[in-house]
PDB file of C-alpha atoms and ligand atoms in Angstrom:
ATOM      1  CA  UNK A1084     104.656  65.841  88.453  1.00 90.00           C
ATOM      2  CA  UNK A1085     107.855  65.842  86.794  1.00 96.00           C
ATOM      3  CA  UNK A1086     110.373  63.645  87.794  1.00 96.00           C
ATOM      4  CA  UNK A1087     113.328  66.345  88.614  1.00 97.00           C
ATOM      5  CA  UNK A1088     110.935  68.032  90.438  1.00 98.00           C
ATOM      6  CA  UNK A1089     111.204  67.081  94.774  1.00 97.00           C
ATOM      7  CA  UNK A1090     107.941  70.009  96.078  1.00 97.00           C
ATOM      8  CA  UNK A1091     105.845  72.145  94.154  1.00 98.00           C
ATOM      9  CA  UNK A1092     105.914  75.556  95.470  1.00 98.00           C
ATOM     10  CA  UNK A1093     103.206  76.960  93.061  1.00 98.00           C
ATOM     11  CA  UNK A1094     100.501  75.247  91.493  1.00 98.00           C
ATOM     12  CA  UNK A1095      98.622  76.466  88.207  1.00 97.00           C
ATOM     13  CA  UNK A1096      95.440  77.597  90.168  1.00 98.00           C
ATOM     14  CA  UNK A1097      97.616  79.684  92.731  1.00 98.00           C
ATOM     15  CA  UNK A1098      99.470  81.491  89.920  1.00 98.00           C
ATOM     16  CA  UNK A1099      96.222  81.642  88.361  1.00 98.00           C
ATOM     17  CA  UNK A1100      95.140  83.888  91.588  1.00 98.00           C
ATOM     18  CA  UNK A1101      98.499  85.328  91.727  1.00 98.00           C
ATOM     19  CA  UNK A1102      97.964  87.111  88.146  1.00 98.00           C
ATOM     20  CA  UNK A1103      94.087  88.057  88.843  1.00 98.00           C
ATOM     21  CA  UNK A1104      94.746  89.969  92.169  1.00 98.00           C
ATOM     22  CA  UNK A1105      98.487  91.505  91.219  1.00 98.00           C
ATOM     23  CA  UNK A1106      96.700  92.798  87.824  1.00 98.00           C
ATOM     24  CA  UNK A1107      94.132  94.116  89.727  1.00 98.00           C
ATOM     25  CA  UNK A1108      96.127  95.996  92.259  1.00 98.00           C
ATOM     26  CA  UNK A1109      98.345  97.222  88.958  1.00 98.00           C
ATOM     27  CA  UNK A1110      94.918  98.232  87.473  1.00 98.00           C
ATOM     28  CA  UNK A1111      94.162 100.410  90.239  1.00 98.00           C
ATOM     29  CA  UNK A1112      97.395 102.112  91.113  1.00 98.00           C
ATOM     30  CA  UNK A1113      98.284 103.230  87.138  1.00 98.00           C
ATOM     31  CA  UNK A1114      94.934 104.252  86.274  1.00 96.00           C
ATOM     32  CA  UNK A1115      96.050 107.985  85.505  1.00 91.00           C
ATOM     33  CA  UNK A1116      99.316 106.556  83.952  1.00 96.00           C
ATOM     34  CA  UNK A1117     101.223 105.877  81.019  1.00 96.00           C
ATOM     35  CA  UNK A1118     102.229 102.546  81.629  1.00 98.00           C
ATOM     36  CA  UNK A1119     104.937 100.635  80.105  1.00 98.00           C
ATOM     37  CA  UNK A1120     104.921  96.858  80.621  1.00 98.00           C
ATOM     38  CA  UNK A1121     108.740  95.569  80.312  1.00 98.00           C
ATOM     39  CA  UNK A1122     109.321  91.871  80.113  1.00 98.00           C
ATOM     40  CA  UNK A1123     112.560  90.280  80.805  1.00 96.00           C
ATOM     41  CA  UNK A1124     113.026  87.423  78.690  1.00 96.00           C
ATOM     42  CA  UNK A1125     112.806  84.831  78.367  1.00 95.00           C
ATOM     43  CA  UNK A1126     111.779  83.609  82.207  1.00 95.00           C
ATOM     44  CA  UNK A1127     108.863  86.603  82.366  1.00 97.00           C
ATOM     45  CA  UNK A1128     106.737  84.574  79.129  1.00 98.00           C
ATOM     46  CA  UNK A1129     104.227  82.829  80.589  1.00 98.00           C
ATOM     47  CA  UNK A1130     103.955  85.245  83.832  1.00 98.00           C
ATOM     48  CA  UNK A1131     103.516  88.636  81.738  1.00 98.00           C
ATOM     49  CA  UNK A1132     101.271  86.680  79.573  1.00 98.00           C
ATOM     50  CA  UNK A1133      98.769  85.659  82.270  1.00 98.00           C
ATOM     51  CA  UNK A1134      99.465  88.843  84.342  1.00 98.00           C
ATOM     52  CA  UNK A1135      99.435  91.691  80.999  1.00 98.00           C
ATOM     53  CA  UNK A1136      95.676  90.033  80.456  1.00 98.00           C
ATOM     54  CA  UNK A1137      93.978  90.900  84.094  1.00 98.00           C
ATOM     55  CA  UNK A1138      95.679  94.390  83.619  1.00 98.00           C
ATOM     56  CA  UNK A1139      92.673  96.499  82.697  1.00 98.00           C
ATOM     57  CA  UNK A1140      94.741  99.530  81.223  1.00 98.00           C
ATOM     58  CA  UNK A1141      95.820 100.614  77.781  1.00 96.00           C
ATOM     59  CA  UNK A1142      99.831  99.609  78.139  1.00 97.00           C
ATOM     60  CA  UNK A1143     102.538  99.282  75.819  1.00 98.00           C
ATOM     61  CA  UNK A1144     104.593  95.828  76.487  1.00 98.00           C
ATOM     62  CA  UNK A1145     108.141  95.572  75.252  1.00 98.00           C
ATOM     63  CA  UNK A1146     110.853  92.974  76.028  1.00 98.00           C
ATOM     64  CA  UNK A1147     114.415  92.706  76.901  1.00 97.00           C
ATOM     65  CA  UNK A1148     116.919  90.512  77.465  1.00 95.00           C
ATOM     66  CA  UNK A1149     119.674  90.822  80.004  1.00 89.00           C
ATOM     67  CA  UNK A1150     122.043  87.480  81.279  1.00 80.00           C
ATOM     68  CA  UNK A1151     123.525  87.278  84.654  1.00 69.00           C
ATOM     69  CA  UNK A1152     123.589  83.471  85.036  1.00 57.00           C
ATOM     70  CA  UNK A1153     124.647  81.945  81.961  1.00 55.00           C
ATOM     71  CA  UNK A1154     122.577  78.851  81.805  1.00 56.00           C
ATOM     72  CA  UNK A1155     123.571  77.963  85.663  1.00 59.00           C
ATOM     73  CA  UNK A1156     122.410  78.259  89.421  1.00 60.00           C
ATOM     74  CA  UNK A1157     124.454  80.768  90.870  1.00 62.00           C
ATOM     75  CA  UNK A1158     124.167  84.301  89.527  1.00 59.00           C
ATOM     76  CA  UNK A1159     127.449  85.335  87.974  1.00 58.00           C
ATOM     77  CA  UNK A1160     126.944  89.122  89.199  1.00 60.00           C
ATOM     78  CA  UNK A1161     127.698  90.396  85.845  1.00 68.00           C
ATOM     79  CA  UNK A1162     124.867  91.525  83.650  1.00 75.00           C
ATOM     80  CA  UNK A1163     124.791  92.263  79.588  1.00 84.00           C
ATOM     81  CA  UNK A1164     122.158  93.474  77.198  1.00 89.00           C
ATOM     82  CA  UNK A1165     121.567  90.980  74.923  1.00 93.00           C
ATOM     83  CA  UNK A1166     118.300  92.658  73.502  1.00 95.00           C
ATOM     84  CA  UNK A1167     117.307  96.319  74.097  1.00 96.00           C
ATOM     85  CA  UNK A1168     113.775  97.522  74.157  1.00 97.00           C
ATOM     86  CA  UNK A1169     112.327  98.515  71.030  1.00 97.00           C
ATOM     87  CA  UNK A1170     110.294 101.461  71.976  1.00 97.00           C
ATOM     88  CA  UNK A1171     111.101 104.942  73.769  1.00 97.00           C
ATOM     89  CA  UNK A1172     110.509 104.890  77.926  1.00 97.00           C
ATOM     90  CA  UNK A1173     111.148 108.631  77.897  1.00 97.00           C
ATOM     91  CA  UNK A1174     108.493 109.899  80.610  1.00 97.00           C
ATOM     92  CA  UNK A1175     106.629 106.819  81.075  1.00 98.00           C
ATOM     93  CA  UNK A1176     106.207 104.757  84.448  1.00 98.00           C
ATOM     94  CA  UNK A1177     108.054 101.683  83.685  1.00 98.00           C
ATOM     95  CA  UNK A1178     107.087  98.288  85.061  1.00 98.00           C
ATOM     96  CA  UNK A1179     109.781  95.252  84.518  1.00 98.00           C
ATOM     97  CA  UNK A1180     108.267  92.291  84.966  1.00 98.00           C
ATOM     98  CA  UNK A1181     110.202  89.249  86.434  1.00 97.00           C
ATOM     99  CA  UNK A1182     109.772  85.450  86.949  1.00 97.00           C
ATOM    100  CA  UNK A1183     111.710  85.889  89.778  1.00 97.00           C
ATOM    101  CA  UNK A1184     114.202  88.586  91.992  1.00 96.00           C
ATOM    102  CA  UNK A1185     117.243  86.951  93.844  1.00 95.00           C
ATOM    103  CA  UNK A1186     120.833  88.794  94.446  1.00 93.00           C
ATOM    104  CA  UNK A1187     118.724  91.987  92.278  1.00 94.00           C
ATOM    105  CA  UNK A1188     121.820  92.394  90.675  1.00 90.00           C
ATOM    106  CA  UNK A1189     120.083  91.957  87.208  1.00 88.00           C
ATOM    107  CA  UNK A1190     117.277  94.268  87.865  1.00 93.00           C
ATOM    108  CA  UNK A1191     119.294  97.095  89.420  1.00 94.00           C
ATOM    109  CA  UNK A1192     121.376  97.413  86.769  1.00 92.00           C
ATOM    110  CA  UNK A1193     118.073  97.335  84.367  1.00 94.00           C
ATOM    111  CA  UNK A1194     116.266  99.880  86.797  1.00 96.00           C
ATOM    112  CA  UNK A1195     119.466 102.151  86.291  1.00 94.00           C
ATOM    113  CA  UNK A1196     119.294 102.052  82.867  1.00 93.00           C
ATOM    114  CA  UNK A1197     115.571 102.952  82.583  1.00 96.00           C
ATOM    115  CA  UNK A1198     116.111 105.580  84.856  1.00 97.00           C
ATOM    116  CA  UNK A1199     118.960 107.231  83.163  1.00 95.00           C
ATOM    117  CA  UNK A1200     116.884 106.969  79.903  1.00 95.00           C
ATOM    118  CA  UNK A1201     114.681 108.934  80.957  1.00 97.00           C
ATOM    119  CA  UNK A1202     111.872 106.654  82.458  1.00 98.00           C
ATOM    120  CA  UNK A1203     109.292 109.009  85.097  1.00 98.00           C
ATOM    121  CA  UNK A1204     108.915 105.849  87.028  1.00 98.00           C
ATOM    122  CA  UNK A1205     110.341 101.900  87.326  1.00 98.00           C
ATOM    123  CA  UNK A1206     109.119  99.533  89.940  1.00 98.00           C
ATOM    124  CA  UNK A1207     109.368  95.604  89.924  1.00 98.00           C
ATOM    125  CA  UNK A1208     106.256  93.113  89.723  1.00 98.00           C
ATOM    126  CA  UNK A1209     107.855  89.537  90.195  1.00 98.00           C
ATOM    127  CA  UNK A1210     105.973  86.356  90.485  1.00 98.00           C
ATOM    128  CA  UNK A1211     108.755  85.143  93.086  1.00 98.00           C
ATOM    129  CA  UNK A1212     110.920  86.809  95.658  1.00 98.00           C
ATOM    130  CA  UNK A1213     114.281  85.032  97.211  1.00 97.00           C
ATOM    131  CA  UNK A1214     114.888  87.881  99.769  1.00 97.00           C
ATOM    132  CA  UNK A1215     117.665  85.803 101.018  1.00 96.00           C
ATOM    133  CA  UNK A1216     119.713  85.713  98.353  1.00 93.00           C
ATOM    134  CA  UNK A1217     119.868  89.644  98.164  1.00 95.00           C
ATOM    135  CA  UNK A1218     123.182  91.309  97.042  1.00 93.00           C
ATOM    136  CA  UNK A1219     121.943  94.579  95.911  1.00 93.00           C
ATOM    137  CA  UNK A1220     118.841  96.233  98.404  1.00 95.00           C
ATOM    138  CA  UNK A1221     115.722  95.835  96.412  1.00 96.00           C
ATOM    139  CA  UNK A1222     111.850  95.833  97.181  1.00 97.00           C
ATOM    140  CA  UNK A1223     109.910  94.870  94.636  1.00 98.00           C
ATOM    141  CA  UNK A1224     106.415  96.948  94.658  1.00 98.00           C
ATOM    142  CA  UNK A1225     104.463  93.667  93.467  1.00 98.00           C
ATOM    143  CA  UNK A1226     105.601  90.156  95.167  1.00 98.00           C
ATOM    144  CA  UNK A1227     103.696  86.678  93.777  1.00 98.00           C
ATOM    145  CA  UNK A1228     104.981  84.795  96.443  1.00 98.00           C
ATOM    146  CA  UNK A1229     108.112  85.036  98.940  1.00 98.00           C
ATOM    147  CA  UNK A1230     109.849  81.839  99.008  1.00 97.00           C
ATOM    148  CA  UNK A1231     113.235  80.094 100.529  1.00 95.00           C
ATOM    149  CA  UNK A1232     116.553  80.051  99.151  1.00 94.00           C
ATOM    150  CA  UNK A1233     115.910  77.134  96.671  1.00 95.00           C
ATOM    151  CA  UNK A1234     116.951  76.600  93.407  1.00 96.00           C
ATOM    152  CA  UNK A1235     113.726  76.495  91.423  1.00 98.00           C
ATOM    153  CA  UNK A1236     112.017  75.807  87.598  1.00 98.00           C
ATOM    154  CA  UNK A1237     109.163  75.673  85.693  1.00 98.00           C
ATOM    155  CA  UNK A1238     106.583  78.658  84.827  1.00 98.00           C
ATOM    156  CA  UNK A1239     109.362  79.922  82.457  1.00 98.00           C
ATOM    157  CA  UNK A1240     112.172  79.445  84.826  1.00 98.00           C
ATOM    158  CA  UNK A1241     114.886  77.399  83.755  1.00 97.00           C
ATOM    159  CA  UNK A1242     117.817  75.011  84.105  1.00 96.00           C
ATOM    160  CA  UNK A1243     120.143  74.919  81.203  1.00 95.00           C
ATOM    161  CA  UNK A1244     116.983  76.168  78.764  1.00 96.00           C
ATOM    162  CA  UNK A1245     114.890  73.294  79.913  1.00 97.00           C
ATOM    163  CA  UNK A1246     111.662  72.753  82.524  1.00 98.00           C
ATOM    164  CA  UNK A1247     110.171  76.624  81.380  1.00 98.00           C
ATOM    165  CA  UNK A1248     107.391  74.900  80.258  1.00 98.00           C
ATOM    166  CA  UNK A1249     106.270  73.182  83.608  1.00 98.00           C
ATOM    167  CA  UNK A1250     102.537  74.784  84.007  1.00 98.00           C
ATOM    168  CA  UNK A1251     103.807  75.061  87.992  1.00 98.00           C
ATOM    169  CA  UNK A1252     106.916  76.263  89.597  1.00 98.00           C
ATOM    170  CA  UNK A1253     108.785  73.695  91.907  1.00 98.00           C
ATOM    171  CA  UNK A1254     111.970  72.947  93.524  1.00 98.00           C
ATOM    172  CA  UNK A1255     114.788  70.790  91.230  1.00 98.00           C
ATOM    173  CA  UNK A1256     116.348  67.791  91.919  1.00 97.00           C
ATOM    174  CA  UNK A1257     119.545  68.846  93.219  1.00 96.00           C
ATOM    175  CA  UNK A1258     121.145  65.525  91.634  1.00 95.00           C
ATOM    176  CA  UNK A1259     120.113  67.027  88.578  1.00 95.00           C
ATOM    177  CA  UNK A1260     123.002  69.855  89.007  1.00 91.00           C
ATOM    178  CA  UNK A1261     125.396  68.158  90.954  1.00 86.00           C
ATOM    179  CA  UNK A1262     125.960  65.595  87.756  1.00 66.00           C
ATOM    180  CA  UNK A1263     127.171  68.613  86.147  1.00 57.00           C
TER     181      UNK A1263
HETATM  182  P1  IMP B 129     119.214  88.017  90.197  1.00 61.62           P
HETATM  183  O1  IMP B 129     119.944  89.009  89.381  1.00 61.62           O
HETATM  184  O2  IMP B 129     120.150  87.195  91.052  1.00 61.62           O
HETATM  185  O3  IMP B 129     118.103  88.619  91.027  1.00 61.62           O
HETATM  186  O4  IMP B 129     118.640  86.917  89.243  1.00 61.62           O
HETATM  187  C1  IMP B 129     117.538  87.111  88.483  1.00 61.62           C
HETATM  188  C2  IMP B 129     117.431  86.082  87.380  1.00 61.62           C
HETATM  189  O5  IMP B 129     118.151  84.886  87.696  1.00 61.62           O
HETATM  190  C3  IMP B 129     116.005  85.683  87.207  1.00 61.62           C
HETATM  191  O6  IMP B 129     115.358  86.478  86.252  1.00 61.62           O
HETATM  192  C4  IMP B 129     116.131  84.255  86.761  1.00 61.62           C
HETATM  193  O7  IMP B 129     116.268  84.226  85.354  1.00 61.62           O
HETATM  194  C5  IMP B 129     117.403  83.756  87.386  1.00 61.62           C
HETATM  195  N1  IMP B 129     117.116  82.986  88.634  1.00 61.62           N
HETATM  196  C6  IMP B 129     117.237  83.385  89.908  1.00 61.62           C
HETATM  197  N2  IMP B 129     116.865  82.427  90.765  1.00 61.62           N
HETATM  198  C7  IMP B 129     116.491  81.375  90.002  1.00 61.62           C
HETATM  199  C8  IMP B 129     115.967  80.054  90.297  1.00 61.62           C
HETATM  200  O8  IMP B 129     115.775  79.625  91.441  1.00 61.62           O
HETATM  201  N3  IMP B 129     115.690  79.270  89.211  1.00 61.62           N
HETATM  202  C9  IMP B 129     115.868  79.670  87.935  1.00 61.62           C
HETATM  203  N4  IMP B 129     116.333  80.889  87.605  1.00 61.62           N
HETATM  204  C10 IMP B 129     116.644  81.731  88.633  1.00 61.62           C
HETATM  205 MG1   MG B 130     116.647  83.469  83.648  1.00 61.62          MG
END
């Protein structure tokens, strides 16, 4: 284990069974769909990369990239397009996929935006859920795991760019902020 990290919340093999039984679900409910995978980067890498591969459907997968916390722990509540999608979502059923919801300010403003372009449908697959830290009211339709209000890394979430590359997600050192 890392040494920043104090508890592991998710080990490989439970994301492992995490991305098998959320694809399959996915699978099943978009069968008669024309499903758009949409990855916010860059957290969602390694998450739509495992998940997009137990999805048994012909999808199209294009990214974005939207900022709300600016490197830090504490969402700043303000959210800008840094990178649009490159494709049309004009009638499709939209799927944004997440490392992880919090406040939902980010993804309600992205959900908006889909909508208003025309999207037929948008729901929310997320590998983690901090329904405590909710500002705007959001349900995601696919939920990895519900944990506590901790500040957390690794499985492509970051602090200041570093720790996506932790093959787990687990809770951070809080010394490791506090120095800063
Ligand atoms: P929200 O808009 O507050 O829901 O924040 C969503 C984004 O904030 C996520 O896509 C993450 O990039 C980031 N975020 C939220 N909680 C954490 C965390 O515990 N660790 C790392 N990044 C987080
Ligand atoms: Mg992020």
């Amino acid at each position: 284990m890392h040494k920043d990290i104090i508890e592991v919340l998710l080990n490989s093999e439970e994301i492992s069974v995490i991305s098998k039984n959320m694809g399959r679900k996915i699978t099943n409910d978009y069968k008669n769909s024309d499903l758009v995978l949409i990855g916010l980067l860059k957290g969602c890498i390694p998450f739509l990369a495992d998940l997009s591969r137990n999805i048994d459907l012909e999808t199209q997968i294009s990214y974005m990239s939207v900022s709300s916390y600016n490197g830090g722990i504490k969402s700043s509540g303000e959210v800008k397009i840094k990178m649009d999608l490159d494709i049309s979502i004009t009638d499709k059923d939209c799927l944004i996929i997440e490392d992880i919801v919090d406040t939902a300010n980010t993804i309600t403003t992205v959900i908006d935006l889909l909508l208003k372009r025309g999207a037929k449908s948008v729901k929310v697959a997320t590998l983690l859920d901090k329904p405590e830290g909710r500002i705007k009211p959001l349900q995601p339709a696919y939920v990895g795991k519900i944990i506590p209000n901790a500040f957390v890394v690794g499985y492509g979430l970051d602090y200041q760019e570093k720790y996506r590359n932790l093959p787990y997600v687990g809770i951070l050192d809080p010394k490791i902020y506090k120095k800063y």
